[in-house]
Amino acid sequence: AQKVTQAQTEISVVEKEDVTLDCVYETRDTTYYLFWYKQPPSGELVFLIRRNSFDEQNEISGRYSWNFQKSTSSFNFTITASQVVDSAVYFCALSEASNAGKSTFGDGTTLTVKP
Amino acid sequence: EAQVTQNPRYLITVTGKKLTVTCSQNMNHEYMSWYRQDPGLGLRQIYYSMNVEVTDKGDVPEGYKVSRKEKRNFPLILESPSPNQTSLYFCASSLVAGNTIYFGEGSWLTVV
C-alpha cells in the first residue's frame, strides 16, 4: 500500500531563511511518481513539480529545489531565501504506476513565513 | 484557457437532500478524480476515472457516487448527504493517470 508522510505539521520561519519540507513515502512499486503541490491561503492547489522514480536528479527552479533520494524514500523540498508569499500549505503526493489512478497525499505542512 | 471547473463553489444543504457537484475539464484529459480535504487529513481520494465509463473507488468512497458518461464531465453525487460530508471538495484531471494533476478551485460543502 502506498503511503506519504509529512512529519512536519507546521513550520514557522523568518523571511530570508532557508526552509526544508520533508516528505517520506512508502511503495512497493519500482515505477512511481512523486509530486509537490502548494495551497496558498486563497485555497487553490498549485502544481509545483512531478518526478518519476527513474529520475533521481535533483531539481532547482528559482528559489525552489527538490532532493529525491530513493535510498531513504524521501522527496524533500527546500525553499531558499523564503518570502512571505511562500506562506502556504504544501502537499507531497505519490502515485504508483501499477495503479496510477490512485494517488495518495500527505497531510500537508503549513509554512508560515514572517516578515 | 485550460481549466477544471466545478460548481457550486459554496453550498449549504440539509441532511438527506440529494446534491450533485459538477466538474468539467476542457483539456481532453482521460483521467479525472475527486478528493475531499479536511483539516489535518490532507487530501483523500473519493473516486477516480481512467476514462469514459471507467470509474473506481478511492480511499473514502462511502456516501458518494460518480459517473463518467462524457470525457469532459465527472459529477460527484451525494445521494443522502450527512454532516460528516461537510468538507472542501476538489475535482482534478490529468492527461493520463500518473501525469500532473490539475485541480479545480474547490467546492465548500456544508451539510446541516
PDB file of C-alpha atoms in Angstrom:
ATOM      1  CA  ALA A   1       0.000   0.000   0.000  1.00  0.00           C
ATOM      2  CA  GLN A   2       1.229   3.449  -0.787  1.00  0.00           C
ATOM      3  CA  LYS A   3       1.792   5.992   1.938  1.00  0.00           C
ATOM      4  CA  VAL A   4       3.130   9.526   2.216  1.00  0.00           C
ATOM      5  CA  THR A   5       4.321  11.040   5.462  1.00  0.00           C
ATOM      6  CA  GLN A   6       4.926  14.711   6.028  1.00  0.00           C
ATOM      7  CA  ALA A   7       6.089  14.694   9.601  1.00  0.00           C
ATOM      8  CA  GLN A   8       6.241  18.469   9.954  1.00  0.00           C
ATOM      9  CA  THR A   9       2.745  19.720  10.606  1.00  0.00           C
ATOM     10  CA  GLU A  10       3.721  23.373  10.921  1.00  0.00           C
ATOM     11  CA  ILE A  11       6.903  25.323  10.291  1.00  0.00           C
ATOM     12  CA  SER A  12       7.491  28.972  11.034  1.00  0.00           C
ATOM     13  CA  VAL A  13      10.476  30.902   9.695  1.00  0.00           C
ATOM     14  CA  VAL A  14      11.526  34.491   9.310  1.00  0.00           C
ATOM     15  CA  GLU A  15      11.811  35.960   5.843  1.00  0.00           C
ATOM     16  CA  LYS A  16      15.073  35.175   4.018  1.00  0.00           C
ATOM     17  CA  GLU A  17      15.652  31.988   5.979  1.00  0.00           C
ATOM     18  CA  ASP A  18      16.005  28.718   4.096  1.00  0.00           C
ATOM     19  CA  VAL A  19      13.477  26.029   4.937  1.00  0.00           C
ATOM     20  CA  THR A  20      13.183  22.345   4.055  1.00  0.00           C
ATOM     21  CA  LEU A  21       9.906  20.459   3.976  1.00  0.00           C
ATOM     22  CA  ASP A  22      10.254  16.725   4.430  1.00  0.00           C
ATOM     23  CA  CYS A  23       8.385  14.030   2.547  1.00  0.00           C
ATOM     24  CA  VAL A  24       8.866  10.310   3.111  1.00  0.00           C
ATOM     25  CA  TYR A  25       6.964   7.793   1.034  1.00  0.00           C
ATOM     26  CA  GLU A  26       6.282   4.069   1.008  1.00  0.00           C
ATOM     27  CA  THR A  27       5.626   1.989  -2.059  1.00  0.00           C
ATOM     28  CA  ARG A  28       6.309  -1.495  -3.360  1.00  0.00           C
ATOM     29  CA  ASP A  29       6.342  -0.402  -6.971  1.00  0.00           C
ATOM     30  CA  THR A  30       9.574   0.229  -8.797  1.00  0.00           C
ATOM     31  CA  THR A  31       7.851   2.769 -11.024  1.00  0.00           C
ATOM     32  CA  TYR A  32       6.044   5.607  -9.335  1.00  0.00           C
ATOM     33  CA  TYR A  33       5.536   9.347  -9.468  1.00  0.00           C
ATOM     34  CA  LEU A  34       6.028  11.964  -6.786  1.00  0.00           C
ATOM     35  CA  PHE A  35       4.511  15.414  -6.672  1.00  0.00           C
ATOM     36  CA  TRP A  36       4.554  18.595  -4.664  1.00  0.00           C
ATOM     37  CA  TYR A  37       1.616  20.992  -4.538  1.00  0.00           C
ATOM     38  CA  LYS A  38       1.196  24.373  -2.893  1.00  0.00           C
ATOM     39  CA  GLN A  39      -2.064  25.572  -1.360  1.00  0.00           C
ATOM     40  CA  PRO A  40      -1.916  29.293  -0.563  1.00  0.00           C
ATOM     41  CA  PRO A  41      -4.428  30.902   1.802  1.00  0.00           C
ATOM     42  CA  SER A  42      -6.755  31.513  -1.150  1.00  0.00           C
ATOM     43  CA  GLY A  43      -7.327  27.752  -1.268  1.00  0.00           C
ATOM     44  CA  GLU A  44      -6.405  26.652  -4.779  1.00  0.00           C
ATOM     45  CA  LEU A  45      -3.933  23.835  -5.342  1.00  0.00           C
ATOM     46  CA  VAL A  46      -0.915  24.784  -7.401  1.00  0.00           C
ATOM     47  CA  PHE A  47       1.299  22.180  -9.049  1.00  0.00           C
ATOM     48  CA  LEU A  48       4.995  22.588  -8.265  1.00  0.00           C
ATOM     49  CA  ILE A  49       6.814  19.505  -9.516  1.00  0.00           C
ATOM     50  CA  ARG A  50       6.417  15.939 -10.770  1.00  0.00           C
ATOM     51  CA  ARG A  51       9.229  13.421 -10.566  1.00  0.00           C
ATOM     52  CA  ASN A  52       9.247   9.806 -11.766  1.00  0.00           C
ATOM     53  CA  SER A  53      11.093   7.116  -9.870  1.00  0.00           C
ATOM     54  CA  PHE A  54      13.751   6.676 -12.532  1.00  0.00           C
ATOM     55  CA  ASP A  55      14.875  10.268 -12.405  1.00  0.00           C
ATOM     56  CA  GLU A  56      16.881  10.882  -9.256  1.00  0.00           C
ATOM     57  CA  GLN A  57      18.367  14.128 -10.397  1.00  0.00           C
ATOM     58  CA  ASN A  58      17.750  16.974  -8.071  1.00  0.00           C
ATOM     59  CA  GLU A  59      15.765  19.833  -9.483  1.00  0.00           C
ATOM     60  CA  ILE A  60      16.099  23.555  -8.998  1.00  0.00           C
ATOM     61  CA  SER A  61      13.561  26.132 -10.036  1.00  0.00           C
ATOM     62  CA  GLY A  62      14.418  29.605  -8.878  1.00  0.00           C
ATOM     63  CA  ARG A  63      14.329  29.593  -5.077  1.00  0.00           C
ATOM     64  CA  TYR A  64      12.787  26.122  -5.014  1.00  0.00           C
ATOM     65  CA  SER A  65      14.762  22.890  -5.064  1.00  0.00           C
ATOM     66  CA  TRP A  66      13.893  19.256  -4.601  1.00  0.00           C
ATOM     67  CA  ASN A  67      16.053  16.431  -3.311  1.00  0.00           C
ATOM     68  CA  PHE A  68      14.889  12.971  -4.368  1.00  0.00           C
ATOM     69  CA  GLN A  69      16.636  10.076  -2.624  1.00  0.00           C
ATOM     70  CA  LYS A  70      15.365   6.581  -3.346  1.00  0.00           C
ATOM     71  CA  SER A  71      17.711   5.099  -0.756  1.00  0.00           C
ATOM     72  CA  THR A  72      15.800   6.847   2.009  1.00  0.00           C
ATOM     73  CA  SER A  73      12.428   7.052   0.193  1.00  0.00           C
ATOM     74  CA  SER A  74      12.422  10.796   0.560  1.00  0.00           C
ATOM     75  CA  PHE A  75      11.482  13.682  -1.690  1.00  0.00           C
ATOM     76  CA  ASN A  76      12.287  16.820   0.239  1.00  0.00           C
ATOM     77  CA  PHE A  77      11.525  20.361  -0.810  1.00  0.00           C
ATOM     78  CA  THR A  78      13.708  23.352   0.037  1.00  0.00           C
ATOM     79  CA  ILE A  79      12.834  26.999  -0.281  1.00  0.00           C
ATOM     80  CA  THR A  80      15.860  29.271  -0.309  1.00  0.00           C
ATOM     81  CA  ALA A  81      15.577  32.819   0.988  1.00  0.00           C
ATOM     82  CA  SER A  82      11.935  32.376   1.930  1.00  0.00           C
ATOM     83  CA  GLN A  83       9.428  35.153   1.330  1.00  0.00           C
ATOM     84  CA  VAL A  84       6.097  35.991   2.914  1.00  0.00           C
ATOM     85  CA  VAL A  85       4.358  34.862  -0.299  1.00  0.00           C
ATOM     86  CA  ASP A  86       5.691  31.362   0.321  1.00  0.00           C
ATOM     87  CA  SER A  87       3.303  31.045   3.269  1.00  0.00           C
ATOM     88  CA  ALA A  88       1.021  28.168   2.343  1.00  0.00           C
ATOM     89  CA  VAL A  89       0.224  24.542   2.959  1.00  0.00           C
ATOM     90  CA  TYR A  90       2.477  22.243   0.957  1.00  0.00           C
ATOM     91  CA  PHE A  91       1.451  18.732  -0.005  1.00  0.00           C
ATOM     92  CA  CYS A  92       3.586  15.855  -1.165  1.00  0.00           C
ATOM     93  CA  ALA A  93       1.826  13.122  -3.175  1.00  0.00           C
ATOM     94  CA  LEU A  94       2.547   9.682  -4.618  1.00  0.00           C
ATOM     95  CA  SER A  95       1.071   7.704  -7.483  1.00  0.00           C
ATOM     96  CA  GLU A  96       2.145   4.158  -8.360  1.00  0.00           C
ATOM     97  CA  ALA A  97       2.418   3.108 -11.995  1.00  0.00           C
ATOM     98  CA  SER A  98       0.718  -0.223 -11.273  1.00  0.00           C
ATOM     99  CA  ASN A  99      -2.358   1.639 -10.069  1.00  0.00           C
ATOM    100  CA  ALA A 100      -1.858   5.096 -11.441  1.00  0.00           C
ATOM    101  CA  GLY A 101      -5.448   6.081 -10.833  1.00  0.00           C
ATOM    102  CA  LYS A 102      -4.921   6.100  -7.102  1.00  0.00           C
ATOM    103  CA  SER A 103      -2.990   8.969  -5.632  1.00  0.00           C
ATOM    104  CA  THR A 104      -2.040   9.412  -2.012  1.00  0.00           C
ATOM    105  CA  PHE A 105      -1.340  12.768  -0.438  1.00  0.00           C
ATOM    106  CA  GLY A 106       0.493  13.548   2.746  1.00  0.00           C
ATOM    107  CA  ASP A 107      -1.298  15.511   5.444  1.00  0.00           C
ATOM    108  CA  GLY A 108       0.491  18.677   4.410  1.00  0.00           C
ATOM    109  CA  THR A 109       2.950  21.059   6.045  1.00  0.00           C
ATOM    110  CA  THR A 110       1.793  24.550   6.898  1.00  0.00           C
ATOM    111  CA  LEU A 111       4.599  27.002   6.282  1.00  0.00           C
ATOM    112  CA  THR A 112       4.409  30.473   7.777  1.00  0.00           C
ATOM    113  CA  VAL A 113       6.999  32.999   6.707  1.00  0.00           C
ATOM    114  CA  LYS A 114       7.108  36.046   8.941  1.00  0.00           C
ATOM    115  CA  PRO A 115       8.392  39.402   7.755  1.00  0.00           C
TER     116      PRO A 115
ATOM    117  CA  GLU B   1      -7.855  28.825 -21.026  1.00  0.00           C
ATOM    118  CA  ALA B   2      -7.151  25.301 -19.791  1.00  0.00           C
ATOM    119  CA  GLN B   3      -9.084  24.675 -16.643  1.00  0.00           C
ATOM    120  CA  VAL B   4     -11.068  22.406 -14.384  1.00  0.00           C
ATOM    121  CA  THR B   5     -14.391  23.969 -13.415  1.00  0.00           C
ATOM    122  CA  GLN B   6     -16.517  22.803 -10.541  1.00  0.00           C
ATOM    123  CA  ASN B   7     -19.878  24.030  -9.341  1.00  0.00           C
ATOM    124  CA  PRO B   8     -21.205  25.088  -6.982  1.00  0.00           C
ATOM    125  CA  ARG B   9     -18.242  26.688  -5.243  1.00  0.00           C
ATOM    126  CA  TYR B  10     -20.159  27.110  -2.000  1.00  0.00           C
ATOM    127  CA  LEU B  11     -23.205  25.236  -0.798  1.00  0.00           C
ATOM    128  CA  ILE B  12     -25.064  24.790   2.451  1.00  0.00           C
ATOM    129  CA  THR B  13     -27.559  21.974   2.358  1.00  0.00           C
ATOM    130  CA  VAL B  14     -29.597  19.871   4.753  1.00  0.00           C
ATOM    131  CA  THR B  15     -29.123  16.269   5.744  1.00  0.00           C
ATOM    132  CA  GLY B  16     -30.644  13.859   3.267  1.00  0.00           C
ATOM    133  CA  LYS B  17     -31.187  16.261   0.381  1.00  0.00           C
ATOM    134  CA  LYS B  18     -29.520  14.864  -2.709  1.00  0.00           C
ATOM    135  CA  LEU B  19     -26.981  17.084  -4.356  1.00  0.00           C
ATOM    136  CA  THR B  20     -24.590  17.000  -7.277  1.00  0.00           C
ATOM    137  CA  VAL B  21     -21.298  18.808  -7.613  1.00  0.00           C
ATOM    138  CA  THR B  22     -20.426  19.176 -11.265  1.00  0.00           C
ATOM    139  CA  CYS B  23     -16.914  19.032 -12.671  1.00  0.00           C
ATOM    140  CA  SER B  24     -15.839  19.795 -16.195  1.00  0.00           C
ATOM    141  CA  GLN B  25     -12.424  20.000 -17.855  1.00  0.00           C
ATOM    142  CA  ASN B  26     -11.562  21.430 -21.254  1.00  0.00           C
ATOM    143  CA  MET B  27      -8.171  19.797 -21.719  1.00  0.00           C
ATOM    144  CA  ASN B  28      -9.332  16.496 -23.230  1.00  0.00           C
ATOM    145  CA  HIS B  29      -7.895  14.681 -20.237  1.00  0.00           C
ATOM    146  CA  GLU B  30      -8.585  10.989 -19.867  1.00  0.00           C
ATOM    147  CA  TYR B  31      -8.166  10.894 -16.110  1.00  0.00           C
ATOM    148  CA  MET B  32     -10.391  12.651 -13.580  1.00  0.00           C
ATOM    149  CA  SER B  33     -10.708  12.348  -9.840  1.00  0.00           C
ATOM    150  CA  TRP B  34     -12.473  13.708  -6.770  1.00  0.00           C
ATOM    151  CA  TYR B  35     -10.842  14.499  -3.423  1.00  0.00           C
ATOM    152  CA  ARG B  36     -12.022  15.838  -0.141  1.00  0.00           C
ATOM    153  CA  GLN B  37      -9.900  17.948   2.144  1.00  0.00           C
ATOM    154  CA  ASP B  38     -10.432  18.032   5.871  1.00  0.00           C
ATOM    155  CA  PRO B  39      -8.309  19.805   8.494  1.00  0.00           C
ATOM    156  CA  GLY B  40      -5.261  17.761   9.416  1.00  0.00           C
ATOM    157  CA  LEU B  41      -6.110  14.960   6.994  1.00  0.00           C
ATOM    158  CA  GLY B  42      -4.704  16.274   3.750  1.00  0.00           C
ATOM    159  CA  LEU B  43      -6.491  15.322   0.559  1.00  0.00           C
ATOM    160  CA  ARG B  44      -8.225  11.987   0.413  1.00  0.00           C
ATOM    161  CA  GLN B  45      -9.314  10.462  -2.839  1.00  0.00           C
ATOM    162  CA  ILE B  46     -13.014   9.653  -3.190  1.00  0.00           C
ATOM    163  CA  TYR B  47     -13.359   8.254  -6.703  1.00  0.00           C
ATOM    164  CA  TYR B  48     -11.394   8.377  -9.898  1.00  0.00           C
ATOM    165  CA  SER B  49     -11.971   7.640 -13.568  1.00  0.00           C
ATOM    166  CA  MET B  50      -9.352   6.426 -16.001  1.00  0.00           C
ATOM    167  CA  ASN B  51     -11.588   7.122 -18.980  1.00  0.00           C
ATOM    168  CA  VAL B  52     -15.214   7.317 -20.119  1.00  0.00           C
ATOM    169  CA  GLU B  53     -17.396   4.716 -18.407  1.00  0.00           C
ATOM    170  CA  VAL B  54     -14.473   3.594 -16.218  1.00  0.00           C
ATOM    171  CA  THR B  55     -14.669   4.592 -12.566  1.00  0.00           C
ATOM    172  CA  ASP B  56     -13.108   3.187  -9.430  1.00  0.00           C
ATOM    173  CA  LYS B  57     -13.124   3.780  -5.714  1.00  0.00           C
ATOM    174  CA  GLY B  58     -10.515   5.818  -3.951  1.00  0.00           C
ATOM    175  CA  ASP B  59      -9.859   5.725  -0.222  1.00  0.00           C
ATOM    176  CA  VAL B  60     -13.119   7.239   1.021  1.00  0.00           C
ATOM    177  CA  PRO B  61     -15.940   6.381  -1.415  1.00  0.00           C
ATOM    178  CA  GLU B  62     -18.718   5.729   1.123  1.00  0.00           C
ATOM    179  CA  GLY B  63     -21.679   8.032   0.685  1.00  0.00           C
ATOM    180  CA  TYR B  64     -20.662   9.179  -2.791  1.00  0.00           C
ATOM    181  CA  LYS B  65     -21.421   8.221  -6.371  1.00  0.00           C
ATOM    182  CA  VAL B  66     -19.846   9.295  -9.631  1.00  0.00           C
ATOM    183  CA  SER B  67     -20.410   8.805 -13.320  1.00  0.00           C
ATOM    184  CA  ARG B  68     -18.311   9.412 -16.425  1.00  0.00           C
ATOM    185  CA  LYS B  69     -20.595   9.462 -19.440  1.00  0.00           C
ATOM    186  CA  GLU B  70     -18.540  12.049 -21.280  1.00  0.00           C
ATOM    187  CA  LYS B  71     -14.825  12.645 -21.266  1.00  0.00           C
ATOM    188  CA  ARG B  72     -15.074  16.215 -20.053  1.00  0.00           C
ATOM    189  CA  ASN B  73     -17.525  15.746 -17.164  1.00  0.00           C
ATOM    190  CA  PHE B  74     -17.209  13.893 -13.883  1.00  0.00           C
ATOM    191  CA  PRO B  75     -20.015  14.802 -11.455  1.00  0.00           C
ATOM    192  CA  LEU B  76     -19.917  13.877  -7.776  1.00  0.00           C
ATOM    193  CA  ILE B  77     -23.263  12.824  -6.350  1.00  0.00           C
ATOM    194  CA  LEU B  78     -24.228  12.783  -2.686  1.00  0.00           C
ATOM    195  CA  GLU B  79     -27.459  10.774  -2.608  1.00  0.00           C
ATOM    196  CA  SER B  80     -28.192  11.431   1.061  1.00  0.00           C
ATOM    197  CA  PRO B  81     -25.693  13.895   2.489  1.00  0.00           C
ATOM    198  CA  SER B  82     -24.779  13.744   6.142  1.00  0.00           C
ATOM    199  CA  PRO B  83     -22.946  16.246   8.358  1.00  0.00           C
ATOM    200  CA  ASN B  84     -19.733  14.191   8.191  1.00  0.00           C
ATOM    201  CA  GLN B  85     -19.593  15.010   4.492  1.00  0.00           C
ATOM    202  CA  THR B  86     -19.074  18.668   5.294  1.00  0.00           C
ATOM    203  CA  SER B  87     -15.762  19.331   3.612  1.00  0.00           C
ATOM    204  CA  LEU B  88     -13.831  21.079   0.869  1.00  0.00           C
ATOM    205  CA  TYR B  89     -14.067  19.092  -2.347  1.00  0.00           C
ATOM    206  CA  PHE B  90     -11.656  19.207  -5.252  1.00  0.00           C
ATOM    207  CA  CYS B  91     -12.115  17.847  -8.718  1.00  0.00           C
ATOM    208  CA  ALA B  92      -8.968  17.139 -10.711  1.00  0.00           C
ATOM    209  CA  SER B  93      -7.860  15.897 -14.082  1.00  0.00           C
ATOM    210  CA  SER B  94      -4.706  14.832 -15.869  1.00  0.00           C
ATOM    211  CA  LEU B  95      -3.849  13.750 -19.389  1.00  0.00           C
ATOM    212  CA  VAL B  96      -3.461  10.194 -18.186  1.00  0.00           C
ATOM    213  CA  ALA B  97      -3.177   8.724 -14.714  1.00  0.00           C
ATOM    214  CA  GLY B  98       0.224   9.442 -13.175  1.00  0.00           C
ATOM    215  CA  ASN B  99       0.688  12.700 -15.016  1.00  0.00           C
ATOM    216  CA  THR B 100       0.471  16.138 -13.479  1.00  0.00           C
ATOM    217  CA  ILE B 101      -2.882  16.651 -11.815  1.00  0.00           C
ATOM    218  CA  TYR B 102      -4.739  19.895 -12.419  1.00  0.00           C
ATOM    219  CA  PHE B 103      -7.227  20.871  -9.753  1.00  0.00           C
ATOM    220  CA  GLY B 104     -10.427  22.831  -9.812  1.00  0.00           C
ATOM    221  CA  GLU B 105     -10.878  25.734  -7.435  1.00  0.00           C
ATOM    222  CA  GLY B 106     -12.671  23.673  -4.828  1.00  0.00           C
ATOM    223  CA  SER B 107     -16.242  23.435  -3.559  1.00  0.00           C
ATOM    224  CA  TRP B 108     -17.064  24.206   0.052  1.00  0.00           C
ATOM    225  CA  LEU B 109     -19.925  21.966   1.111  1.00  0.00           C
ATOM    226  CA  THR B 110     -21.700  22.265   4.454  1.00  0.00           C
ATOM    227  CA  VAL B 111     -24.341  19.737   5.465  1.00  0.00           C
ATOM    228  CA  VAL B 112     -26.502  20.750   8.422  1.00  0.00           C
TER     229      VAL B 112
END
